[in-house]
Coordinates of N, CA and C in Angstrom, one line a residue:
X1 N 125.2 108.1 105.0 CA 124.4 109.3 104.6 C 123.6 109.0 103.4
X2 N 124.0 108.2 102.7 CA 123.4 108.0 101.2 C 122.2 107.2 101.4
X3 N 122.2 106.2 102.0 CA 121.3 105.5 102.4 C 120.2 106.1 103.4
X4 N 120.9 106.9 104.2 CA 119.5 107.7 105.2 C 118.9 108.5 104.4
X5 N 119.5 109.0 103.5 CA 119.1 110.1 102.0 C 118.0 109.6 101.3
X6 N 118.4 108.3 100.9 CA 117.4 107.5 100.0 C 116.4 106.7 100.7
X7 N 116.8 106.5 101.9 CA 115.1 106.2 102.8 C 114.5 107.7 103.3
X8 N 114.9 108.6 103.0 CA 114.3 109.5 102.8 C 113.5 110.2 101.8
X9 N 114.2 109.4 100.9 CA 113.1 110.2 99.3 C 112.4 109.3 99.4
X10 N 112.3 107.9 99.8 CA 111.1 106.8 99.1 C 110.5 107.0 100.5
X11 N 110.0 108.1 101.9 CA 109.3 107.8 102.6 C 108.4 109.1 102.1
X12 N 109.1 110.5 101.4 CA 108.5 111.3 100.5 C 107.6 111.0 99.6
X13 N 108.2 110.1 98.7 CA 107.4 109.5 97.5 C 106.1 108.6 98.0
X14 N 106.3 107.7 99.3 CA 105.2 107.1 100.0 C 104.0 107.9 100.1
X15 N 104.2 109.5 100.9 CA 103.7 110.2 101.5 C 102.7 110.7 100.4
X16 N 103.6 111.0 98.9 CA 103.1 112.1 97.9 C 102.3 111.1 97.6
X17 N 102.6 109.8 97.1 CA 101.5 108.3 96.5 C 100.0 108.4 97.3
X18 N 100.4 108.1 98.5 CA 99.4 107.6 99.3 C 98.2 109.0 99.1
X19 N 99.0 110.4 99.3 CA 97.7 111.5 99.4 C 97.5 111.6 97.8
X20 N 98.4 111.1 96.8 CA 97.5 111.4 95.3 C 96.2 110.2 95.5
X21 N 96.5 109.4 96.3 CA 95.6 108.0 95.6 C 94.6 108.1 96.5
X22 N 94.4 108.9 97.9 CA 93.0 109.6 98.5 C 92.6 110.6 97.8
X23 N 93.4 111.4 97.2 CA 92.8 112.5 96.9 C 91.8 112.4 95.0
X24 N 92.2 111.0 94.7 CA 91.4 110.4 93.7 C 92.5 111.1 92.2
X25 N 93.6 111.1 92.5 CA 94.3 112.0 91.6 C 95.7 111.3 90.9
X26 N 95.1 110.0 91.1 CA 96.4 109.0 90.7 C 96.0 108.5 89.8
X27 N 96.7 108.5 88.7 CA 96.4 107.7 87.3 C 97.6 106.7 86.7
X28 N 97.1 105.5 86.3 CA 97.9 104.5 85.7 C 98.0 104.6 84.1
X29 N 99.3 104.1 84.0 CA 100.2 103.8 82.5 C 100.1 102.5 82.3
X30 N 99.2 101.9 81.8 CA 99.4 100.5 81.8 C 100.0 100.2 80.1
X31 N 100.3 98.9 80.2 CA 100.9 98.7 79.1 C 101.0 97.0 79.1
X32 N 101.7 96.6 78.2 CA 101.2 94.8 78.1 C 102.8 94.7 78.5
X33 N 103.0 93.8 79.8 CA 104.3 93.6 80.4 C 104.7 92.1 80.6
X34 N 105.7 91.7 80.1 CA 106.1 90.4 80.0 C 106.7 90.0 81.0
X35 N 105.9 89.2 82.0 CA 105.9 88.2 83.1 C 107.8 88.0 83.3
X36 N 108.1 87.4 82.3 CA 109.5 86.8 82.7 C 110.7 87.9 83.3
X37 N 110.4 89.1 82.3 CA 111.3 89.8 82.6 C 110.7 91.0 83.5
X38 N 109.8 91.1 83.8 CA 109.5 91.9 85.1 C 109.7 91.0 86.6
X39 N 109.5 89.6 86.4 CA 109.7 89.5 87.9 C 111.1 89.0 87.8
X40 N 112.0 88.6 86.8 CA 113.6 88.6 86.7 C 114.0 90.2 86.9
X41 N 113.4 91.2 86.6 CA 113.5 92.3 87.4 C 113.5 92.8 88.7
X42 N 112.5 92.5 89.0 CA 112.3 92.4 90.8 C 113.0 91.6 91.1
X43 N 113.6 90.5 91.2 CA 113.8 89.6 91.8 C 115.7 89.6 92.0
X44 N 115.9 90.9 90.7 CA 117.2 91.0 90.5 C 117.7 92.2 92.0
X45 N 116.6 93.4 92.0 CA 116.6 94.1 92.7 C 116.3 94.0 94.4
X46 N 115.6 92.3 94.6 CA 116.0 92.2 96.0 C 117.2 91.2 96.3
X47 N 117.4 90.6 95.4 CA 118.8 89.7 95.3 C 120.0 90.4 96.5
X48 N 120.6 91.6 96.8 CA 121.3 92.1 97.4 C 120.9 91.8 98.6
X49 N 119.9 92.4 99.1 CA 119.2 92.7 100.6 C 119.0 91.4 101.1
X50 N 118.5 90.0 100.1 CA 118.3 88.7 100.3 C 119.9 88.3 100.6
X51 N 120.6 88.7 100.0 CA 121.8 88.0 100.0 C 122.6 88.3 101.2
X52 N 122.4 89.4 101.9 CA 123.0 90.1 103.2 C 122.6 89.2 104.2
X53 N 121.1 88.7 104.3 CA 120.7 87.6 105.4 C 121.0 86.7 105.0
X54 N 121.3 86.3 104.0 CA 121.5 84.8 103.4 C 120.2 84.0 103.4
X55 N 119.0 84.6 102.9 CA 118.2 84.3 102.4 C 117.5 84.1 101.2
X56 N 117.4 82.5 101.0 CA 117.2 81.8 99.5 C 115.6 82.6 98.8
X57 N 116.1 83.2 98.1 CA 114.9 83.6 96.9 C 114.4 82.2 96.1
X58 N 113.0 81.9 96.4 CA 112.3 81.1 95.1 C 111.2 81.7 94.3
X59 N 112.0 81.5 93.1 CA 110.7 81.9 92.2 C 109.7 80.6 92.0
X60 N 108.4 80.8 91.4 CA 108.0 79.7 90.6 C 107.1 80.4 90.1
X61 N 107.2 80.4 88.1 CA 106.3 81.2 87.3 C 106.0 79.7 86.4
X62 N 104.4 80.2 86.1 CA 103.6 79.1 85.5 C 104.1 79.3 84.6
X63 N 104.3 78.7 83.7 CA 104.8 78.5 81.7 C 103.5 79.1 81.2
X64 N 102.2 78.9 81.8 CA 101.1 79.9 80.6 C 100.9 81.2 81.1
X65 N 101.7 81.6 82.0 CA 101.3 83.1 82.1 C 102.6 83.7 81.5
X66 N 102.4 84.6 80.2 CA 103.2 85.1 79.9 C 103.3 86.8 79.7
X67 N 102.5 86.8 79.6 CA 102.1 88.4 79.9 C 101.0 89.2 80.5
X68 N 100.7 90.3 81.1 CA 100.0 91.0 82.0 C 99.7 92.4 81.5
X69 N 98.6 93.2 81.6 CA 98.4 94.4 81.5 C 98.5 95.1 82.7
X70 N 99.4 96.1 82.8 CA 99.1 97.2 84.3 C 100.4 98.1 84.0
X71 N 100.6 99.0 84.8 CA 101.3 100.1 84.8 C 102.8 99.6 85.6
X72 N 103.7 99.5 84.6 CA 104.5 99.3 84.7 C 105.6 98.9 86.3
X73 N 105.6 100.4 86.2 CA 106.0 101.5 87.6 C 105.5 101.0 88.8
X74 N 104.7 101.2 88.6 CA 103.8 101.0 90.0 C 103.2 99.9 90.6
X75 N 103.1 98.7 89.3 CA 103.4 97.4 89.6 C 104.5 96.7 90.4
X76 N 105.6 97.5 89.4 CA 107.0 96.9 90.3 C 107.3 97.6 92.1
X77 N 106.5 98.5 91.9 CA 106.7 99.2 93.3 C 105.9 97.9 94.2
X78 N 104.6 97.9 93.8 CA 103.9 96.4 94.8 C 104.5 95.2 95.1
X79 N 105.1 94.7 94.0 CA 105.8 93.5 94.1 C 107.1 93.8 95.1
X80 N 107.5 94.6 94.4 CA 109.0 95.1 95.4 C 108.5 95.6 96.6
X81 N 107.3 95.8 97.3 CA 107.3 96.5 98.7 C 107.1 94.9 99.6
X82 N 106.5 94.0 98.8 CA 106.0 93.0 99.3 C 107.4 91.7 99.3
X83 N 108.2 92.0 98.9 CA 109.5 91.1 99.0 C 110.3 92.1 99.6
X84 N 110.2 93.3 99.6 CA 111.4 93.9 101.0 C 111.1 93.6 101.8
X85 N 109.4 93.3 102.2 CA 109.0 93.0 103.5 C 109.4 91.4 104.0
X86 N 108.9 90.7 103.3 CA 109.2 89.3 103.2 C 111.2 89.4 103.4
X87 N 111.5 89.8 103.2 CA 113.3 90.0 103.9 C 113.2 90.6 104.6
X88 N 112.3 91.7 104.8 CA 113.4 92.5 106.2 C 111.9 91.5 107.4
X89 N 111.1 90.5 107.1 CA 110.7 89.9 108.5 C 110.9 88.8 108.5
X90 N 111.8 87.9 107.7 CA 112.1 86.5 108.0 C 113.6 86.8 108.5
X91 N 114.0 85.8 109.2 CA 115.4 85.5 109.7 C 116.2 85.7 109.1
X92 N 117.9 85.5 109.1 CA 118.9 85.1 108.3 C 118.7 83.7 108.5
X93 N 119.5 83.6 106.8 CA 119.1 81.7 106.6 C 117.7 81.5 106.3
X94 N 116.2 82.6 106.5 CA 115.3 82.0 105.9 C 115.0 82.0 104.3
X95 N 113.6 81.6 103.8 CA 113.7 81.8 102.8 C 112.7 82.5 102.5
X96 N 112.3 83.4 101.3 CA 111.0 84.0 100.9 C 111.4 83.2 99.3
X97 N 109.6 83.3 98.9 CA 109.2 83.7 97.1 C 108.3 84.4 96.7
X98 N 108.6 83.9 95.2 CA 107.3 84.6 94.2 C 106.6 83.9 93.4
X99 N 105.9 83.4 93.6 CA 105.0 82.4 92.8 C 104.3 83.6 91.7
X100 N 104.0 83.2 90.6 CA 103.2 83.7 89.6 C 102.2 83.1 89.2
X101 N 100.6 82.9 88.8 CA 100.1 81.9 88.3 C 99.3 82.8 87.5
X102 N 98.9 82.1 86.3 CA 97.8 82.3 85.5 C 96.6 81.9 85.1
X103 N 95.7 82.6 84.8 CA 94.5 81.8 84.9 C 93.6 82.6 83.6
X104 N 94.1 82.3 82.2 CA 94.4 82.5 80.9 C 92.6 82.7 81.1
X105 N 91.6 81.9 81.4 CA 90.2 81.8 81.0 C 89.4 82.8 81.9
X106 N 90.2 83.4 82.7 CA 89.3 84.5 83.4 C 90.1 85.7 83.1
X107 N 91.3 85.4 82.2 CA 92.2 87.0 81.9 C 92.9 87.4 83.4
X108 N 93.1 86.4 84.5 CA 93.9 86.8 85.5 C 95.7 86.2 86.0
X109 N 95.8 86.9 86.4 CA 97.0 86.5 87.0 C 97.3 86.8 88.7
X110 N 97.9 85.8 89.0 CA 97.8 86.0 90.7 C 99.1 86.1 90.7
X111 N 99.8 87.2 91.7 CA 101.4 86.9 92.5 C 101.1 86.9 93.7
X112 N 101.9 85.6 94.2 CA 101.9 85.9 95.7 C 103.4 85.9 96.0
X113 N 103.6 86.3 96.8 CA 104.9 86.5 98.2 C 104.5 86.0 99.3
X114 N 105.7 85.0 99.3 CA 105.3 84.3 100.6 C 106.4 84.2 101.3
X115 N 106.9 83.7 102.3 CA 108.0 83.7 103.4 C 108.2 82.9 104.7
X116 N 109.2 82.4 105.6 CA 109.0 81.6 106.9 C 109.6 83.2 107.5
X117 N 109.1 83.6 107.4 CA 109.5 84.8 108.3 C 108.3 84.8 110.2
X118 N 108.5 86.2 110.7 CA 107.6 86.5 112.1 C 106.4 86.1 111.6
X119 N 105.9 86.0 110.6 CA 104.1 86.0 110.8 C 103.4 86.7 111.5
X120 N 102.0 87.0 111.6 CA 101.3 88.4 112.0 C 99.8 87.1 112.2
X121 N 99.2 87.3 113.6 CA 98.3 87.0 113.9 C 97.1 87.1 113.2
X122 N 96.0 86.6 112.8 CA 94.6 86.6 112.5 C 94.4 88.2 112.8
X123 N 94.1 88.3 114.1 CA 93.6 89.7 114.9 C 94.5 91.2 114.6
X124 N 95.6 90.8 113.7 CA 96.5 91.9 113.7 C 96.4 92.0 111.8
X125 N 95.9 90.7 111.4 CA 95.9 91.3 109.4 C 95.2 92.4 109.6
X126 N 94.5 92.9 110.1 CA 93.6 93.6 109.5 C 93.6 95.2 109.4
X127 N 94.9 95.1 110.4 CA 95.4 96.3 110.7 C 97.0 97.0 109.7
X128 N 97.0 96.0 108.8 CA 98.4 96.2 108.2 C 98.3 96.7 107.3
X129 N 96.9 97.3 106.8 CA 96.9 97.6 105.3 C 96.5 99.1 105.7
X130 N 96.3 99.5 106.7 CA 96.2 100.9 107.2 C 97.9 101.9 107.4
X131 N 97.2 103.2 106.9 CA 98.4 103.8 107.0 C 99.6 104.1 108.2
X132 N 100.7 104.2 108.4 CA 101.4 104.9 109.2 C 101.2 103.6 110.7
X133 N 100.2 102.3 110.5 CA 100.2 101.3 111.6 C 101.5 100.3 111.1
X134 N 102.0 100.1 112.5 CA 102.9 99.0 112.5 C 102.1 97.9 114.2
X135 N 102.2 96.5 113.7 CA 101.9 96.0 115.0 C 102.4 96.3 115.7
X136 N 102.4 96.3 116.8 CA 103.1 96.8 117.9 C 103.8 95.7 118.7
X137 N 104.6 95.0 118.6 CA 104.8 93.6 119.8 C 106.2 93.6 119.3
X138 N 106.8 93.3 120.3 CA 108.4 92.5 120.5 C 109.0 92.6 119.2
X139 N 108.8 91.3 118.4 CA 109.0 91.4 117.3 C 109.1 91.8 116.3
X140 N 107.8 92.5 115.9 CA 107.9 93.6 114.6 C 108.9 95.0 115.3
X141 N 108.5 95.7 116.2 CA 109.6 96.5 116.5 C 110.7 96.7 116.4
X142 N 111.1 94.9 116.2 CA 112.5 95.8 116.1 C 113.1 96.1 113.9
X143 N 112.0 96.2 113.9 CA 112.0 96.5 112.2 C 111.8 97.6 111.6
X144 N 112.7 98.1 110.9 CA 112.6 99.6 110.7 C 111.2 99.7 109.9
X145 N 110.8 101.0 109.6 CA 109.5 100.8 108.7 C 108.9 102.0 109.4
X146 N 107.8 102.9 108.0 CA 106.7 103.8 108.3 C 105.6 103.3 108.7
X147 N 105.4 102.1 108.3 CA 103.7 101.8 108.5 C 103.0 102.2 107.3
X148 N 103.7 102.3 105.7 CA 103.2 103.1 104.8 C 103.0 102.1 104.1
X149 N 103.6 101.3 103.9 CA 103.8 100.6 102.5 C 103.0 99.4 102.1
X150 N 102.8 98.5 103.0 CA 101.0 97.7 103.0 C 100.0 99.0 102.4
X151 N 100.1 99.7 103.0 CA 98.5 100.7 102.4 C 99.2 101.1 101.4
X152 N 99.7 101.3 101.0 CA 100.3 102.0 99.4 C 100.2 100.6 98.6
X153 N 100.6 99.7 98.9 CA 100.3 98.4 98.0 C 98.9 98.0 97.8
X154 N 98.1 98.3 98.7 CA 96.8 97.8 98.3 C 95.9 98.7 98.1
X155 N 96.2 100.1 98.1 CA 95.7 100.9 97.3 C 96.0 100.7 95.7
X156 N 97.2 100.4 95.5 CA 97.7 100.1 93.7 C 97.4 98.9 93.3
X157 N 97.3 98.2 94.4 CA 96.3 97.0 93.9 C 95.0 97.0 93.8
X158 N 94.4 97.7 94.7 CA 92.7 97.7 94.1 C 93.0 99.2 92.8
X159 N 93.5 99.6 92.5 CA 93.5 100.9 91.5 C 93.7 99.9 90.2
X160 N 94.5 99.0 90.3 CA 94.5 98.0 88.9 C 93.3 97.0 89.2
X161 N 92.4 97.1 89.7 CA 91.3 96.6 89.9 C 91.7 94.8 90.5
X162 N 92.4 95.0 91.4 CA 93.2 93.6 92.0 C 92.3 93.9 93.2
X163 N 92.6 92.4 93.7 CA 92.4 91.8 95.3 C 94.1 91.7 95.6
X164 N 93.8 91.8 97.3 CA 95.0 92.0 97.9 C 94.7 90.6 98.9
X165 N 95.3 89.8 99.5 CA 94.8 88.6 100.4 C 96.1 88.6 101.5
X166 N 96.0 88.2 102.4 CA 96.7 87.7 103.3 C 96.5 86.5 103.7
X167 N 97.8 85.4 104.2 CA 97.5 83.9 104.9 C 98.8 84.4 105.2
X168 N 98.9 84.3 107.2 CA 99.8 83.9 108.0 C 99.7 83.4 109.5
X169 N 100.7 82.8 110.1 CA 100.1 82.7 111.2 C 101.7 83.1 112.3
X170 N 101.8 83.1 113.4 CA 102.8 83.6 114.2 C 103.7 82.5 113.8
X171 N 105.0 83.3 113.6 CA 106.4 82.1 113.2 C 106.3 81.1 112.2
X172 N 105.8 81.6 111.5 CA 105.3 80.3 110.4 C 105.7 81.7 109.1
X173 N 105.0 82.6 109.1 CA 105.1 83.5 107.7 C 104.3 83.6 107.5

């Protein structure tokens, strides 16, 4: 019950995000956040769910990136929607990570999430960042999910004035 409870409030909170951030009515808290201990944050918080598949978490954070500007909150929501996914679509026994990199001379930093999970065709990226869509085939089906949370990520990613990218290919990640 607790659990159907609390996938219940965070499909609420999806719902309320997504129509503040059309309705142009979402505003960021940004603040200067230190790399190490935000993604030893995240990384603490999918540790469980990873650990149920028995799936190996890798980090790899560059030594010059050591801090970032953005809104706290809602940063950690992106990163965390993008490593639940990365577990709940790789196997048991696979692995996902988080690479960090910095690029001190243009003031950027990149995270990616990456995984040997199902992978998603060329002809199907383009459809994932839309709301309330899930691919439709064999595989992704049998995965719980609204179809929400790609579009809520790259809404908060272009709102911090980010690029969002995809590389996958079928069964590869």
């Amino acid at each position: 019950i607790q659990d159907s409870g609390s996938h219940l409030l965070n499909l609420i909170d999806d719902i309320l995000d997504i129509s503040k951030l059309q309705a142009g009515k979402f505003r960021l808290v940004t603040e200067t956040i230190n790399i190490l201990e935000f993604t030893n944050d995240c990384l603490a918080i999918i540790d469980h769910p990873a650990a149920r598949k028995q799936i190996s978490v890798i980090p790899k954070l560059d030594p010059g990136a050591t801090t970032f500007i953005a809104d706290s909150r809602r940063f950690k929501q992106i990163i965390l929607n993008l490593l639940n996914n990365a577990v709940k679509f790789t196997p048991e026994g696979g692995t996902i990570g988080l690479d960090v990199k910095g690029k001190p001379e243009d003031k950027l930093i990149s995270f990616s999430v990456w995984d040997n999970g199902i992978g998603i065709s060329d002809e199907n990226i383009s459809q994932i960042f839309k709301p309330f869509i899930q691919i439709d085939n064999r595989l992704s089906r049998q995965y719980e999910g609204t179809g929400m949370g790609l579009a809520l990520v790259k809404s908060l990613v272009e709102l911090h004035k980010g690029t969002i990218e995809v590389e996958s290919q079928p069964k590869i990640g």
